[in-house]
Amino acid sequence: MAVYDYDLFVIGGGSGGVRAARVAAALGKRVGIAEEYRYGGTCVIRGCVPKKLYVYASQFPEHFADAAGYGWTVPQASFDWQTLVANKDREISRLEAIYRKNVQGAGGETFQSRAMLVDPHAVHLLGEDRTVTADQILIATGGRPAPHPALPGHEHCIFSNEAFDLKELPDAIMIEGGGYIAVEFANIFHGLGVDTTLVYRGKEILSRFDMDLRRMLHETMEKKGIKILCHAVSEWVRKRPDGRLDAVVTGGKVLTVDQVMLAIGRLPNTENMGLEGVGIEMTRTGAIHVDQYSRTSIDNIWAIGDVTNRVQLTPVAIHEAMCFVETAFKGNPTAPDHETIATAVFSQPEIGTVGLSEDEAIKRFSDVEVYRASFRPMRNTLSGRDEKMLMKLVVDGASKKVLGAHILGPDAGEMAQLLGIPLKAGLTKDDFDRTMAVHPTAAEELVTMYKPTYRVRDGERA
Ligand SMILES: Cc1cc2nc3c(=O)[nH]c(=O)nc-3n(C[C@H](O)[C@H](O)[C@H](O)COP(=O)(O)OP(=O)(O)OC[C@H]3O[C@@H](n4cnc5c(N)ncnc54)[C@H](O)[C@@H]3O)c2cc1C
């Protein structure tokens, strides 16, 4: 039997790669892992974590404004972008060190290097100019923002990576895209006082989410002062003599801004890694093609996380890592379960969602009950904030199974996490009805909507 340097070599030290390396090492496997940039990957360094910290920062102006109705006088507030960036940097450096240490603590060996495949059992570490061998190889190289080379002036644009570390907070920004990253950044910049325009080619922001929530979030964002242009794309971006940018969007409208941020999708990191040479099959979008167990077309090479373009979320990459370890090292073939994933959009207000949207449910079920409540949450009463919350349950009329739960409003992400449990367990509306409310909360609405607001039978609303 061939003797390799490692039982497992992992390429990519992000959410999925670090988890797989740590857990396999803790099993006593000889594990090496290479990261070309910073341990923690997209989520920790330039994704979920810094994003959420910036969301918190951007919420303070509304908290200050709301305080008056509760009797507080808040002196004129001021904001310092450099302080936020520096404090964010400190926090992600702390997390980065923990990620690396956790792998090492479990017995894994960490490399600071770009890695590429040489053959099915050999990985070249460019930073060290050496080649290591491994019995099993896991590719967890994630993704990166999709560029837009066809856009004249694209060289003046930034992506989410750069948005976190701008030298100065812009006075005005145009963000192109309608996915959750574009929407979240629009809310962040607006909350920090930036004149913000969101430009999206589709008919409504946040495709794939429930239409009710999409529309209501759109309206609420506009009410706050965020400009949203749907059915529009940027046609060119030009630098002005004063250093600002002119962005021309569909219809000839010119937006003069300090930054143009493109958030038009993400591409898997599969280039210049020797994958084709080794015979690894790719999908049409350049992602690594894997079977249900995350195995690539080469028997001992596996891929997890964003590089496989299944569901691009941190908990999914981590779950796929755990399933990979079960399959490859514990003799327990385990396919990741991508059904009924709870998720959030950290917009303002937030979206929390799990399961089928109303439109998806109608396509799949002939009798759909919709329970819907739209109300002003209690905390908006004394503050006078004119913002409503929306809660919605989508139920199969025949079995009463709750197919989807959708929330727009404060703490919706936290609620979605808890709703993920009953929906994953396949609980019914009767189970929700049997559950005692917690009073006074906004979430109690989820267990007190006793009668359907409407039903949709064979696609017809009754
Ligand atoms: C702005 C933003 C916000 C996000 N917010 C959320 C959120 O709120 N919730 C959520 O669940 N998800 C969020 N995500 C998605 C989440 O970050 C990803 O789904 C997750 O990080 C995927 O993990 P991964 O292990 O597949 O890849 P990554 O975390 O991207 O890790 C891949 C690592 O591989 C390294 N690498 C690449 N090529 C090589 C190579 N050849 N050699 C060595 N190293 C290499 C990269 O440097 C990177 O560190 C967000 C993403 C972005 C961009």
Tab-separated table of C-alpha atoms in Angstrom, residues 64-446:
chain	number	residue	atom	x	y	z
A	64	PHE	CA	-30.894	56.904	18.497
A	65	ALA	CA	-33.974	58.224	16.686
A	66	ASP	CA	-36.294	55.687	18.342
A	67	ALA	CA	-34.986	56.516	21.816
A	68	ALA	CA	-36.797	59.876	21.907
A	69	GLY	CA	-40.237	58.262	22.173
A	70	TYR	CA	-38.997	56.364	25.212
A	71	GLY	CA	-37.939	59.546	26.951
A	72	TRP	CA	-34.285	59.714	26.002
A	73	THR	CA	-32.516	62.740	24.668
A	74	VAL	CA	-29.570	61.574	22.635
A	75	PRO	CA	-26.970	64.217	21.852
A	76	GLN	CA	-25.951	64.773	18.243
A	77	ALA	CA	-24.252	61.519	17.195
A	78	SER	CA	-21.221	61.284	14.952
A	79	PHE	CA	-19.688	58.301	13.212
A	80	ASP	CA	-16.078	57.410	12.454
A	81	TRP	CA	-15.635	54.854	9.655
A	82	GLN	CA	-11.938	54.306	10.406
A	83	THR	CA	-12.763	53.269	13.983
A	84	LEU	CA	-15.294	50.732	12.736
A	85	VAL	CA	-12.853	49.274	10.178
A	86	ALA	CA	-10.043	49.057	12.740
A	87	ASN	CA	-12.257	47.388	15.345
A	88	LYS	CA	-13.580	44.964	12.733
A	89	ASP	CA	-9.996	44.148	11.735
A	90	ARG	CA	-9.091	43.399	15.337
A	91	GLU	CA	-12.050	41.061	15.750
A	92	ILE	CA	-11.469	39.106	12.546
A	93	SER	CA	-7.755	38.752	13.346
A	94	ARG	CA	-8.777	37.252	16.685
A	95	LEU	CA	-11.117	34.802	14.947
A	96	GLU	CA	-8.553	33.989	12.262
A	97	ALA	CA	-6.039	32.969	14.942
A	98	ILE	CA	-8.668	30.773	16.623
A	99	TYR	CA	-9.463	29.011	13.352
A	100	ARG	CA	-5.794	28.202	12.733
A	101	LYS	CA	-5.180	27.205	16.338
A	102	ASN	CA	-8.167	24.883	16.401
A	103	VAL	CA	-6.770	22.842	13.513
A	104	GLN	CA	-3.324	22.759	15.087
A	105	GLY	CA	-4.791	21.912	18.501
A	106	ALA	CA	-6.492	18.876	16.992
A	107	GLY	CA	-3.159	17.739	15.540
A	108	GLY	CA	-3.465	19.096	11.985
A	109	GLU	CA	-0.638	20.872	10.171
A	110	THR	CA	-1.446	24.293	8.713
A	111	PHE	CA	0.283	25.828	5.704
A	112	GLN	CA	0.141	29.411	4.553
A	113	SER	CA	0.261	28.789	0.825
A	114	ARG	CA	-1.670	28.521	-2.377
A	115	ALA	CA	-2.084	24.871	-3.310
A	116	MET	CA	-2.722	23.107	-6.570
A	117	LEU	CA	-3.202	19.513	-7.624
A	118	VAL	CA	-0.349	17.744	-9.340
A	119	ASP	CA	-1.899	14.286	-9.533
A	120	PRO	CA	-4.714	12.514	-7.657
A	121	HIS	CA	-2.498	12.073	-4.607
A	122	ALA	CA	-0.128	15.048	-4.820
A	123	VAL	CA	-0.588	18.703	-3.939
A	124	HIS	CA	1.956	21.375	-4.755
A	125	LEU	CA	2.332	24.147	-2.169
A	126	LEU	CA	3.390	27.182	-4.147
A	127	GLY	CA	4.362	29.252	-1.108
A	128	GLU	CA	6.758	26.566	0.069
A	129	ASP	CA	7.803	25.261	-3.338
A	130	ARG	CA	7.234	21.696	-2.265
A	131	THR	CA	4.875	18.882	-3.084
A	132	VAL	CA	3.087	16.799	-0.475
A	133	THR	CA	1.137	13.585	-0.946
A	134	ALA	CA	-2.135	12.482	0.595
A	135	ASP	CA	-4.446	9.506	0.533
A	136	GLN	CA	-7.570	11.708	0.415
A	137	ILE	CA	-7.782	15.284	-0.861
A	138	LEU	CA	-10.552	17.743	-0.062
A	139	ILE	CA	-11.067	20.875	-2.153
A	140	ALA	CA	-12.782	23.645	-0.195
A	141	THR	CA	-11.603	26.727	-2.049
A	142	GLY	CA	-14.872	28.673	-1.908
A	143	GLY	CA	-15.760	31.437	-4.320
A	144	ARG	CA	-15.155	35.074	-5.187
A	145	PRO	CA	-17.248	37.972	-6.475
A	146	ALA	CA	-18.123	37.644	-10.173
A	147	PRO	CA	-16.410	40.342	-12.213
A	148	HIS	CA	-18.188	42.253	-14.975
A	149	PRO	CA	-15.572	42.670	-17.714
A	150	ALA	CA	-18.228	43.626	-20.277
A	151	LEU	CA	-19.099	46.783	-18.342
A	152	PRO	CA	-17.183	49.755	-19.725
A	153	GLY	CA	-15.418	51.273	-16.726
A	154	HIS	CA	-15.594	48.069	-14.657
A	155	GLU	CA	-12.039	48.820	-13.482
A	156	HIS	CA	-13.466	51.668	-11.378
A	157	CYS	CA	-15.870	49.360	-9.539
A	158	ILE	CA	-15.455	47.558	-6.227
A	159	PHE	CA	-16.836	44.277	-4.893
A	160	SER	CA	-17.890	43.146	-1.420
A	161	ASN	CA	-14.236	42.339	-0.591
A	162	GLU	CA	-13.157	45.959	-1.007
A	163	ALA	CA	-16.337	47.433	0.493
A	164	PHE	CA	-15.257	46.274	3.947
A	165	ASP	CA	-11.977	48.170	3.815
A	166	LEU	CA	-12.652	51.408	1.970
A	167	LYS	CA	-10.255	54.136	3.054
A	168	GLU	CA	-13.156	56.553	3.385
A	169	LEU	CA	-16.868	56.200	3.752
A	170	PRO	CA	-18.331	57.391	0.423
A	171	ASP	CA	-20.904	60.188	0.284
A	172	ALA	CA	-22.816	58.280	-2.370
A	173	ILE	CA	-22.717	54.701	-3.628
A	174	MET	CA	-24.397	52.741	-6.372
A	175	ILE	CA	-24.716	49.013	-5.729
A	176	GLU	CA	-25.581	46.725	-8.596
A	177	GLY	CA	-27.296	43.433	-7.811
A	178	GLY	CA	-30.454	42.170	-6.177
A	179	GLY	CA	-29.213	39.244	-4.107
A	180	TYR	CA	-28.772	39.245	-0.367
A	181	ILE	CA	-25.232	40.659	-0.479
A	182	ALA	CA	-26.335	43.671	-2.564
A	183	VAL	CA	-29.391	44.255	-0.375
A	184	GLU	CA	-27.461	43.946	2.886
A	185	PHE	CA	-24.738	46.347	1.759
A	186	ALA	CA	-27.367	48.839	0.540
A	187	ASN	CA	-28.834	48.845	4.041
A	188	ILE	CA	-25.422	49.041	5.694
A	189	PHE	CA	-24.256	52.026	3.658
A	190	HIS	CA	-27.589	53.796	3.957
A	191	GLY	CA	-27.597	53.284	7.731
A	192	LEU	CA	-24.112	54.774	7.930
A	193	GLY	CA	-25.391	57.882	6.184
A	194	VAL	CA	-24.359	57.160	2.595
A	195	ASP	CA	-26.664	58.220	-0.252
A	196	THR	CA	-27.424	54.752	-1.638
A	197	THR	CA	-28.902	53.531	-4.922
A	198	LEU	CA	-29.530	49.861	-5.621
A	199	VAL	CA	-29.715	48.883	-9.279
A	200	TYR	CA	-31.125	45.481	-10.159
A	201	ARG	CA	-31.929	43.965	-13.531
A	202	GLY	CA	-34.801	41.777	-12.234
A	203	LYS	CA	-38.353	42.772	-11.476
A	204	GLU	CA	-37.981	42.596	-7.691
A	205	ILE	CA	-35.044	42.309	-5.300
A	206	LEU	CA	-34.176	38.993	-3.614
A	207	SER	CA	-35.419	36.456	-6.129
A	208	ARG	CA	-36.205	33.063	-4.584
A	209	PHE	CA	-37.519	34.609	-1.368
A	210	ASP	CA	-41.260	34.924	-0.702
A	211	MET	CA	-42.702	37.681	-2.906
A	212	ASP	CA	-44.658	39.254	-0.029
A	213	LEU	CA	-41.448	39.827	1.913
A	214	ARG	CA	-39.558	41.026	-1.154
A	215	ARG	CA	-42.183	43.676	-1.903
A	216	MET	CA	-42.526	44.805	1.690
A	217	LEU	CA	-38.763	45.035	2.200
A	218	HIS	CA	-38.451	46.995	-1.051
A	219	GLU	CA	-41.125	49.468	0.102
A	220	THR	CA	-39.591	49.805	3.567
A	221	MET	CA	-36.102	50.385	2.196
A	222	GLU	CA	-37.431	53.073	-0.136
A	223	LYS	CA	-39.289	54.723	2.727
A	224	LYS	CA	-36.015	54.912	4.625
A	225	GLY	CA	-34.443	56.699	1.665
A	226	ILE	CA	-32.677	53.943	-0.293
A	227	LYS	CA	-33.275	54.394	-4.020
A	228	ILE	CA	-34.064	51.119	-5.787
A	229	LEU	CA	-34.086	50.859	-9.578
A	230	CYS	CA	-35.408	47.499	-10.812
A	231	HIS	CA	-35.347	46.393	-14.476
A	232	ALA	CA	-32.125	48.372	-14.725
A	233	VAL	CA	-28.433	47.672	-15.241
A	234	SER	CA	-25.406	49.903	-15.383
A	235	GLU	CA	-24.293	50.599	-18.956
A	236	TRP	CA	-21.015	52.268	-18.237
A	237	VAL	CA	-19.022	53.820	-15.426
A	238	ARG	CA	-16.736	56.775	-16.001
A	239	LYS	CA	-14.276	58.635	-13.788
A	240	ARG	CA	-14.986	62.370	-13.595
A	241	PRO	CA	-12.320	65.050	-13.413
A	242	ASP	CA	-13.217	65.603	-9.732
A	243	GLY	CA	-12.433	61.942	-8.970
A	244	ARG	CA	-16.050	60.891	-8.510
A	245	LEU	CA	-17.790	58.397	-10.786
A	246	ASP	CA	-20.634	58.777	-13.231
A	247	ALA	CA	-22.612	55.582	-13.639
A	248	VAL	CA	-25.125	55.447	-16.440
A	249	VAL	CA	-27.986	53.040	-15.949
A	250	THR	CA	-30.690	51.749	-18.297
A	251	GLY	CA	-32.705	54.626	-19.695
A	252	GLY	CA	-29.741	56.993	-19.631
A	253	LYS	CA	-30.050	58.108	-16.004
A	254	VAL	CA	-26.649	59.268	-14.719
A	255	LEU	CA	-25.783	58.611	-11.085
A	256	THR	CA	-22.850	60.581	-9.702
A	257	VAL	CA	-21.357	58.587	-6.861
A	258	ASP	CA	-18.076	57.957	-5.059
A	259	GLN	CA	-18.184	54.183	-5.375
A	260	VAL	CA	-19.864	51.641	-7.619
A	261	MET	CA	-20.117	48.234	-5.990
A	262	LEU	CA	-20.909	45.175	-8.083
A	263	ALA	CA	-22.676	42.316	-6.303
A	264	ILE	CA	-23.874	40.376	-9.317
A	265	GLY	CA	-23.050	36.844	-8.188
A	266	ARG	CA	-20.108	34.715	-7.132
A	267	LEU	CA	-17.809	32.383	-9.040
A	268	PRO	CA	-16.270	29.167	-7.692
A	269	ASN	CA	-12.499	29.217	-7.144
A	270	THR	CA	-11.478	26.458	-9.526
A	271	GLU	CA	-9.056	28.210	-11.854
A	272	ASN	CA	-5.335	27.506	-12.139
A	273	MET	CA	-5.488	24.714	-9.601
A	274	GLY	CA	-4.586	21.792	-11.828
A	275	LEU	CA	-8.117	20.376	-11.625
A	276	GLU	CA	-8.564	19.744	-15.351
A	277	GLY	CA	-5.149	18.085	-15.577
A	278	VAL	CA	-6.144	15.573	-12.927
A	279	GLY	CA	-9.486	14.932	-14.650
A	280	ILE	CA	-11.886	16.539	-12.215
A	281	GLU	CA	-15.255	17.192	-13.844
A	282	MET	CA	-16.758	20.663	-13.641
A	283	THR	CA	-20.300	21.927	-14.063
A	284	ARG	CA	-21.249	24.468	-16.734
A	285	THR	CA	-20.748	27.276	-14.208
A	286	GLY	CA	-17.175	26.194	-13.443
A	287	ALA	CA	-18.059	24.641	-10.087
A	288	ILE	CA	-16.703	21.235	-9.121
A	289	HIS	CA	-19.165	18.483	-9.946
A	290	VAL	CA	-19.713	16.153	-6.985
A	291	ASP	CA	-21.949	13.197	-6.213
A	292	GLN	CA	-24.363	13.070	-3.287
A	293	TYR	CA	-21.439	12.364	-0.900
A	294	SER	CA	-19.336	15.309	-2.164
A	295	ARG	CA	-17.006	12.995	-4.097
A	296	THR	CA	-15.603	14.390	-7.345
A	297	SER	CA	-15.099	12.391	-10.526
A	298	ILE	CA	-11.791	11.209	-9.011
A	299	ASP	CA	-12.370	8.615	-6.317
A	300	ASN	CA	-10.135	9.993	-3.556
A	301	ILE	CA	-10.774	13.689	-4.231
A	302	TRP	CA	-13.717	15.414	-2.620
A	303	ALA	CA	-15.147	18.936	-2.737
A	304	ILE	CA	-17.398	20.835	-0.357
A	305	GLY	CA	-18.754	24.339	0.183
A	306	ASP	CA	-19.120	27.201	-2.263
A	307	VAL	CA	-16.724	25.659	-4.778
A	308	THR	CA	-19.427	23.070	-5.526
A	309	ASN	CA	-22.107	25.750	-5.920
A	310	ARG	CA	-24.828	23.815	-4.136
A	311	VAL	CA	-26.073	26.170	-1.406
A	312	GLN	CA	-23.653	29.002	-0.702
A	313	LEU	CA	-23.948	29.418	3.042
A	314	THR	CA	-21.501	28.866	5.888
A	315	PRO	CA	-23.567	26.330	7.851
A	316	VAL	CA	-24.019	24.336	4.649
A	317	ALA	CA	-20.247	24.208	4.018
A	318	ILE	CA	-19.758	23.075	7.629
A	319	HIS	CA	-22.479	20.430	7.351
A	320	GLU	CA	-20.943	19.131	4.125
A	321	ALA	CA	-17.576	18.929	5.917
A	322	MET	CA	-19.063	16.849	8.720
A	323	CYS	CA	-20.764	14.526	6.211
A	324	PHE	CA	-17.487	14.199	4.294
A	325	VAL	CA	-15.636	13.095	7.453
A	326	GLU	CA	-18.380	10.553	8.238
A	327	THR	CA	-18.165	9.179	4.710
A	328	ALA	CA	-14.417	9.214	4.120
A	329	PHE	CA	-13.093	8.368	7.582
A	330	LYS	CA	-15.827	6.773	9.671
A	331	GLY	CA	-17.193	4.191	7.257
A	332	ASN	CA	-20.588	5.838	7.476
A	333	PRO	CA	-21.575	7.198	4.048
A	334	THR	CA	-23.578	10.351	4.787
A	335	ALA	CA	-25.058	12.593	2.125
A	336	PRO	CA	-25.493	16.237	3.084
A	337	ASP	CA	-29.133	17.217	3.498
A	338	HIS	CA	-29.911	20.422	1.592
A	339	GLU	CA	-33.644	20.431	2.316
A	340	THR	CA	-35.407	23.096	4.422
A	341	ILE	CA	-32.470	25.352	5.224
A	342	ALA	CA	-33.323	28.307	7.436
A	343	THR	CA	-31.641	31.521	6.385
A	344	ALA	CA	-31.643	35.259	6.929
A	345	VAL	CA	-31.094	38.467	5.043
A	346	PHE	CA	-29.596	41.054	7.365
A	347	SER	CA	-31.416	43.910	5.746
A	348	GLN	CA	-33.221	46.536	7.775
A	349	PRO	CA	-35.751	45.209	8.582
A	350	GLU	CA	-34.367	41.700	8.576
A	351	ILE	CA	-35.724	38.703	6.715
A	352	GLY	CA	-35.815	35.279	8.307
A	353	THR	CA	-37.100	32.422	6.241
A	354	VAL	CA	-37.309	28.659	6.083
A	355	GLY	CA	-39.010	26.297	3.681
A	356	LEU	CA	-41.130	26.967	0.632
A	357	SER	CA	-42.262	30.402	-0.469
A	358	GLU	CA	-45.944	30.777	-1.254
A	359	ASP	CA	-45.261	30.620	-5.009
A	360	GLU	CA	-43.138	27.468	-4.711
A	361	ALA	CA	-45.755	25.805	-2.501
A	362	ILE	CA	-48.510	26.594	-5.011
A	363	LYS	CA	-46.476	24.952	-7.765
A	364	ARG	CA	-46.031	21.771	-5.737
A	365	PHE	CA	-49.284	21.459	-3.745
A	366	SER	CA	-52.870	21.666	-4.964
A	367	ASP	CA	-54.280	23.106	-1.719
A	368	VAL	CA	-52.202	25.729	0.057
A	369	GLU	CA	-53.273	27.690	3.123
A	370	VAL	CA	-51.589	31.020	3.823
A	371	TYR	CA	-51.605	32.481	7.320
A	372	ARG	CA	-50.451	36.088	7.185
A	373	ALA	CA	-50.156	38.829	9.767
A	374	SER	CA	-48.831	42.311	9.167
A	375	PHE	CA	-48.619	44.536	12.220
A	376	ARG	CA	-46.621	47.256	13.927
A	377	PRO	CA	-44.263	45.599	16.437
A	378	MET	CA	-44.616	46.918	19.969
A	379	ARG	CA	-41.185	48.506	19.990
A	380	ASN	CA	-42.275	50.754	17.125
A	381	THR	CA	-45.239	52.145	19.056
A	382	LEU	CA	-43.640	54.645	21.465
A	383	SER	CA	-40.823	55.338	19.054
A	384	GLY	CA	-43.377	56.267	16.414
A	385	ARG	CA	-41.457	54.326	13.784
A	386	ASP	CA	-43.815	53.700	10.922
A	387	GLU	CA	-42.583	50.221	10.051
A	388	LYS	CA	-44.552	47.025	9.969
A	389	MET	CA	-43.595	43.471	10.579
A	390	LEU	CA	-44.791	40.601	8.378
A	391	MET	CA	-45.234	36.980	9.422
A	392	LYS	CA	-46.415	34.298	7.150
A	393	LEU	CA	-46.943	30.551	7.358
A	394	VAL	CA	-47.480	28.510	4.206
A	395	VAL	CA	-49.314	25.268	4.953
A	396	ASP	CA	-50.293	22.199	2.931
A	397	GLY	CA	-54.119	22.198	3.231
A	398	ALA	CA	-54.327	18.410	2.921
A	399	SER	CA	-51.768	17.311	5.538
A	400	LYS	CA	-51.572	20.615	7.487
A	401	LYS	CA	-47.799	20.346	7.324
A	402	VAL	CA	-46.123	23.742	7.610
A	403	LEU	CA	-44.212	24.107	4.359
A	404	GLY	CA	-42.740	27.550	4.819
A	405	ALA	CA	-42.337	30.255	7.455
A	406	HIS	CA	-41.357	33.783	6.458
A	407	ILE	CA	-40.720	36.803	8.626
A	408	LEU	CA	-39.820	40.401	7.910
A	409	GLY	CA	-38.987	42.488	10.942
A	410	PRO	CA	-36.663	42.893	13.921
A	411	ASP	CA	-34.832	39.691	14.923
A	412	ALA	CA	-36.328	37.724	12.019
A	413	GLY	CA	-33.022	35.851	11.584
A	414	GLU	CA	-33.091	34.660	15.197
A	415	MET	CA	-36.690	33.489	14.792
A	416	ALA	CA	-35.897	31.680	11.529
A	417	GLN	CA	-33.255	29.633	13.341
A	418	LEU	CA	-35.877	28.365	15.802
A	419	LEU	CA	-38.537	27.866	13.133
A	420	GLY	CA	-36.031	25.713	11.281
A	421	ILE	CA	-36.565	23.010	13.918
A	422	PRO	CA	-40.345	22.447	13.608
A	423	LEU	CA	-40.190	22.747	9.838
A	424	LYS	CA	-37.330	20.276	9.603
A	425	ALA	CA	-39.267	17.949	11.897
A	426	GLY	CA	-42.255	18.210	9.541
A	427	LEU	CA	-44.593	19.575	12.199
A	428	THR	CA	-48.137	20.619	11.318
A	429	LYS	CA	-50.140	23.780	11.775
A	430	ASP	CA	-52.000	21.938	14.550
A	431	ASP	CA	-48.679	21.598	16.408
A	432	PHE	CA	-48.167	25.349	16.053
A	433	ASP	CA	-51.712	25.967	17.322
A	434	ARG	CA	-51.127	23.723	20.363
A	435	THR	CA	-48.072	25.749	21.315
A	436	MET	CA	-48.535	28.368	24.011
A	437	ALA	CA	-47.606	31.911	23.023
A	438	VAL	CA	-44.837	33.853	24.732
A	439	HIS	CA	-46.366	37.204	25.569
A	440	PRO	CA	-45.675	39.972	24.794
A	441	THR	CA	-43.456	39.147	21.841
A	442	ALA	CA	-43.710	39.643	18.113
A	443	ALA	CA	-43.043	35.932	17.574
A	444	GLU	CA	-46.262	34.957	19.390
A	445	GLU	CA	-48.039	35.810	16.162
A	446	LEU	CA	-46.590	32.592	14.719
